[in-house]
Amino acid sequence: MISLKNISKKFSTKQGTIVAVEEVNLDIKKGEIFGIIGYSGAGKSTLIRLLNGLEKPTSGEIIVNNEDITKINEVKLRQVRQKVSMIFQHFNLLWSRTVEENIAFPLEIAGIPPAQRSQRVKELIDLVGLEGRGHYYPSQLSGGQKQRVGIARALANRPEVLLCDEATSALDPETTDSILDLLVSINAKLGLTIVLITHEMQVIQKICGRVAVMEKGHVVEEGNVLDVFQNPQQTITKRFVSQVSDSNKALQTIQQLKELYPNGKLIKLVFVGEQAVQPILSRLIKQFDLEVNIVQGNISHTQTGAFGTLILQLEGEALLIDDAIRYIHEQKVNTEVINND
């Protein structure tokens, strides 16, 4: 669906050349929700603007539906943009227009007759859950409702790709969840490919199937969201995963337990998919004569399955502890013994 090949983007300034994106290679599949995460300055906003031709790359190729958009003229680029729509952090609505008129705006530009526009607007208002608010102005809407208008407007011309540029960053957590649920619903109903950029791992966790992590213009890690949660490779990825797992708090507790139980062993269990709902802990307690203290437990749900972590303190005979750890391994649970030094 979308393929980026050795994409770089450089900006010339009075202070010199700024490299915003460097040698990025990505493949985004048709119909998936793909996340791009990074902190401010990572290059993710520049990257998403490259996907619909709002920015031209300095080098590389961007293939959208078998079309290299870096090599087409403006007429063909405008046609491509009709199939690659975008929603923004601050909504970008026309404040002098009603909800209906905002949604109809791209249809007007496309020359769609009034009767067809009206029918399409009604469909979209129903789709995004704004029934009864068609005649409202943006100033009369909540933040979540404004973003729903933005989504409806982006869908007006029946795009194949929806780009989301920090689309939930201006919203409170509850409203964020409702907008993310709406995007998942739209993805399922329309088969729409969604590319979402964010600096919040909770957003990636909730709706994305795959994720690319950006730092200083580079994609430093990429993969299935569940795999990234289970085994983050880069320091920055571990920081993002800790937003959800609260591992910093766990480490503080671990340090305390090292002092309280110097002769025991601390182990971290990582559960993935069906493992996350298996009663492994109760089986462990029944089969082994050990003191088992739960330090921390957490289960997160992603689009591709559940991911859980459990930190235990095992105290008892050394051979029994080793047998217990082997038993956990046999259950295909990723186990890490935390150094008690």
PDB file of N, CA, C and O in Angstrom, residues 220-248:
ATOM      1  N   VAL A 220      14.434   3.658  14.466  1.00  0.00           N
ATOM      2  CA  VAL A 220      15.411   2.870  15.233  1.00  0.00           C
ATOM      3  C   VAL A 220      14.881   1.498  15.627  1.00  0.00           C
ATOM      4  O   VAL A 220      15.645   0.621  16.016  1.00  0.00           O
ATOM      5  N   GLU A 221      13.552   1.328  15.515  1.00  0.00           N
ATOM      6  CA  GLU A 221      12.962   0.031  15.846  1.00  0.00           C
ATOM      7  C   GLU A 221      11.596  -0.059  15.181  1.00  0.00           C
ATOM      8  O   GLU A 221      10.879   0.934  15.059  1.00  0.00           O
ATOM      9  N   GLU A 222      11.249  -1.250  14.742  1.00  0.00           N
ATOM     10  CA  GLU A 222       9.986  -1.450  14.048  1.00  0.00           C
ATOM     11  C   GLU A 222       9.510  -2.876  14.285  1.00  0.00           C
ATOM     12  O   GLU A 222      10.316  -3.797  14.380  1.00  0.00           O
ATOM     13  N   GLY A 223       8.202  -3.052  14.375  1.00  0.00           N
ATOM     14  CA  GLY A 223       7.693  -4.404  14.519  1.00  0.00           C
ATOM     15  C   GLY A 223       6.261  -4.456  14.985  1.00  0.00           C
ATOM     16  O   GLY A 223       5.591  -3.422  15.155  1.00  0.00           O
ATOM     17  N   ASN A 224       5.773  -5.675  15.174  1.00  0.00           N
ATOM     18  CA  ASN A 224       4.461  -5.903  15.755  1.00  0.00           C
ATOM     19  C   ASN A 224       4.419  -5.274  17.152  1.00  0.00           C
ATOM     20  O   ASN A 224       5.366  -5.419  17.931  1.00  0.00           O
ATOM     21  N   VAL A 225       3.325  -4.590  17.465  1.00  0.00           N
ATOM     22  CA  VAL A 225       3.238  -3.883  18.749  1.00  0.00           C
ATOM     23  C   VAL A 225       3.451  -4.833  19.921  1.00  0.00           C
ATOM     24  O   VAL A 225       4.157  -4.512  20.879  1.00  0.00           O
ATOM     25  N   LEU A 226       2.866  -6.015  19.846  1.00  0.00           N
ATOM     26  CA  LEU A 226       3.016  -6.973  20.933  1.00  0.00           C
ATOM     27  C   LEU A 226       4.470  -7.395  21.104  1.00  0.00           C
ATOM     28  O   LEU A 226       4.976  -7.513  22.226  1.00  0.00           O
ATOM     29  N   ASP A 227       5.178  -7.593  19.994  1.00  0.00           N
ATOM     30  CA  ASP A 227       6.591  -7.966  20.060  1.00  0.00           C
ATOM     31  C   ASP A 227       7.432  -6.841  20.658  1.00  0.00           C
ATOM     32  O   ASP A 227       8.351  -7.084  21.447  1.00  0.00           O
ATOM     33  N   VAL A 228       7.113  -5.605  20.272  1.00  0.00           N
ATOM     34  CA  VAL A 228       7.854  -4.452  20.791  1.00  0.00           C
ATOM     35  C   VAL A 228       7.619  -4.298  22.294  1.00  0.00           C
ATOM     36  O   VAL A 228       8.545  -4.005  23.053  1.00  0.00           O
ATOM     37  N   PHE A 229       6.382  -4.511  22.734  1.00  0.00           N
ATOM     38  CA  PHE A 229       6.085  -4.454  24.158  1.00  0.00           C
ATOM     39  C   PHE A 229       6.837  -5.549  24.917  1.00  0.00           C
ATOM     40  O   PHE A 229       7.359  -5.333  26.009  1.00  0.00           O
ATOM     41  N   GLN A 230       6.874  -6.729  24.305  1.00  0.00           N
ATOM     42  CA  GLN A 230       7.493  -7.867  24.976  1.00  0.00           C
ATOM     43  C   GLN A 230       9.003  -7.733  25.073  1.00  0.00           C
ATOM     44  O   GLN A 230       9.596  -8.078  26.091  1.00  0.00           O
ATOM     45  N   ASN A 231       9.614  -7.204  24.021  1.00  0.00           N
ATOM     46  CA  ASN A 231      11.073  -7.210  23.974  1.00  0.00           C
ATOM     47  C   ASN A 231      11.623  -5.948  23.299  1.00  0.00           C
ATOM     48  O   ASN A 231      12.218  -6.022  22.223  1.00  0.00           O
ATOM     49  N   PRO A 232      11.430  -4.781  23.898  1.00  0.00           N
ATOM     50  CA  PRO A 232      11.960  -3.556  23.300  1.00  0.00           C
ATOM     51  C   PRO A 232      13.483  -3.585  23.245  1.00  0.00           C
ATOM     52  O   PRO A 232      14.133  -3.977  24.219  1.00  0.00           O
ATOM     53  N   GLN A 233      14.054  -3.178  22.120  1.00  0.00           N
ATOM     54  CA  GLN A 233      15.494  -3.280  21.917  1.00  0.00           C
ATOM     55  C   GLN A 233      16.237  -1.985  22.245  1.00  0.00           C
ATOM     56  O   GLN A 233      17.307  -2.009  22.831  1.00  0.00           O
ATOM     57  N   GLN A 234      15.682  -0.854  21.821  1.00  0.00           N
ATOM     58  CA  GLN A 234      16.367   0.419  21.969  1.00  0.00           C
ATOM     59  C   GLN A 234      15.984   1.112  23.273  1.00  0.00           C
ATOM     60  O   GLN A 234      14.873   0.927  23.789  1.00  0.00           O
ATOM     61  N   THR A 235      16.890   1.928  23.780  1.00  0.00           N
ATOM     62  CA  THR A 235      16.634   2.662  25.027  1.00  0.00           C
ATOM     63  C   THR A 235      15.384   3.507  24.926  1.00  0.00           C
ATOM     64  O   THR A 235      14.558   3.529  25.847  1.00  0.00           O
ATOM     65  N   ILE A 236      15.205   4.185  23.791  1.00  0.00           N
ATOM     66  CA  ILE A 236      14.027   5.052  23.637  1.00  0.00           C
ATOM     67  C   ILE A 236      12.745   4.229  23.619  1.00  0.00           C
ATOM     68  O   ILE A 236      11.711   4.634  24.157  1.00  0.00           O
ATOM     69  N   THR A 237      12.805   3.037  23.017  1.00  0.00           N
ATOM     70  CA  THR A 237      11.618   2.172  22.986  1.00  0.00           C
ATOM     71  C   THR A 237      11.264   1.714  24.393  1.00  0.00           C
ATOM     72  O   THR A 237      10.085   1.657  24.774  1.00  0.00           O
ATOM     73  N   LYS A 238      12.271   1.393  25.176  1.00  0.00           N
ATOM     74  CA  LYS A 238      12.034   0.985  26.561  1.00  0.00           C
ATOM     75  C   LYS A 238      11.387   2.120  27.352  1.00  0.00           C
ATOM     76  O   LYS A 238      10.529   1.880  28.212  1.00  0.00           O
ATOM     77  N   ARG A 239      11.774   3.352  27.048  1.00  0.00           N
ATOM     78  CA  ARG A 239      11.148   4.505  27.711  1.00  0.00           C
ATOM     79  C   ARG A 239       9.673   4.597  27.361  1.00  0.00           C
ATOM     80  O   ARG A 239       8.826   4.858  28.216  1.00  0.00           O
ATOM     81  N   PHE A 240       9.356   4.379  26.076  1.00  0.00           N
ATOM     82  CA  PHE A 240       7.956   4.430  25.659  1.00  0.00           C
ATOM     83  C   PHE A 240       7.143   3.308  26.299  1.00  0.00           C
ATOM     84  O   PHE A 240       6.026   3.534  26.768  1.00  0.00           O
ATOM     85  N   VAL A 241       7.702   2.104  26.326  1.00  0.00           N
ATOM     86  CA  VAL A 241       6.988   0.967  26.917  1.00  0.00           C
ATOM     87  C   VAL A 241       6.753   1.207  28.404  1.00  0.00           C
ATOM     88  O   VAL A 241       5.711   0.835  28.959  1.00  0.00           O
ATOM     89  N   SER A 242       7.697   1.875  29.056  1.00  0.00           N
ATOM     90  CA  SER A 242       7.550   2.145  30.489  1.00  0.00           C
ATOM     91  C   SER A 242       6.405   3.118  30.768  1.00  0.00           C
ATOM     92  O   SER A 242       5.885   3.168  31.877  1.00  0.00           O
ATOM     93  N   GLN A 243       5.976   3.901  29.747  1.00  0.00           N
ATOM     94  CA  GLN A 243       4.809   4.774  29.917  1.00  0.00           C
ATOM     95  C   GLN A 243       3.578   3.961  30.275  1.00  0.00           C
ATOM     96  O   GLN A 243       2.702   4.410  31.012  1.00  0.00           O
ATOM     97  N   VAL A 244       3.521   2.748  29.751  1.00  0.00           N
ATOM     98  CA  VAL A 244       2.361   1.892  29.960  1.00  0.00           C
ATOM     99  C   VAL A 244       2.572   0.941  31.130  1.00  0.00           C
ATOM    100  O   VAL A 244       1.693   0.731  31.953  1.00  0.00           O
ATOM    101  N   SER A 245       3.766   0.369  31.234  1.00  0.00           N
ATOM    102  CA  SER A 245       4.015  -0.669  32.245  1.00  0.00           C
ATOM    103  C   SER A 245       4.414  -0.114  33.607  1.00  0.00           C
ATOM    104  O   SER A 245       4.431  -0.843  34.596  1.00  0.00           O
ATOM    105  N   ASP A 246       4.766   1.186  33.646  1.00  0.00           N
ATOM    106  CA  ASP A 246       5.170   1.814  34.913  1.00  0.00           C
ATOM    107  C   ASP A 246       6.342   1.069  35.554  1.00  0.00           C
ATOM    108  O   ASP A 246       6.391   0.831  36.753  1.00  0.00           O
ATOM    109  N   SER A 247       7.297   0.676  34.703  1.00  0.00           N
ATOM    110  CA  SER A 247       8.407  -0.136  35.202  1.00  0.00           C
ATOM    111  C   SER A 247       9.332   0.631  36.132  1.00  0.00           C
ATOM    112  O   SER A 247      10.001   0.039  36.966  1.00  0.00           O
ATOM    113  N   ASN A 248       9.368   1.955  36.030  1.00  0.00           N
ATOM    114  CA  ASN A 248      10.238   2.722  36.937  1.00  0.00           C
ATOM    115  C   ASN A 248       9.803   2.544  38.386  1.00  0.00           C
ATOM    116  O   ASN A 248      10.618   2.384  39.289  1.00  0.00           O
TER     117      ASN A 248
END
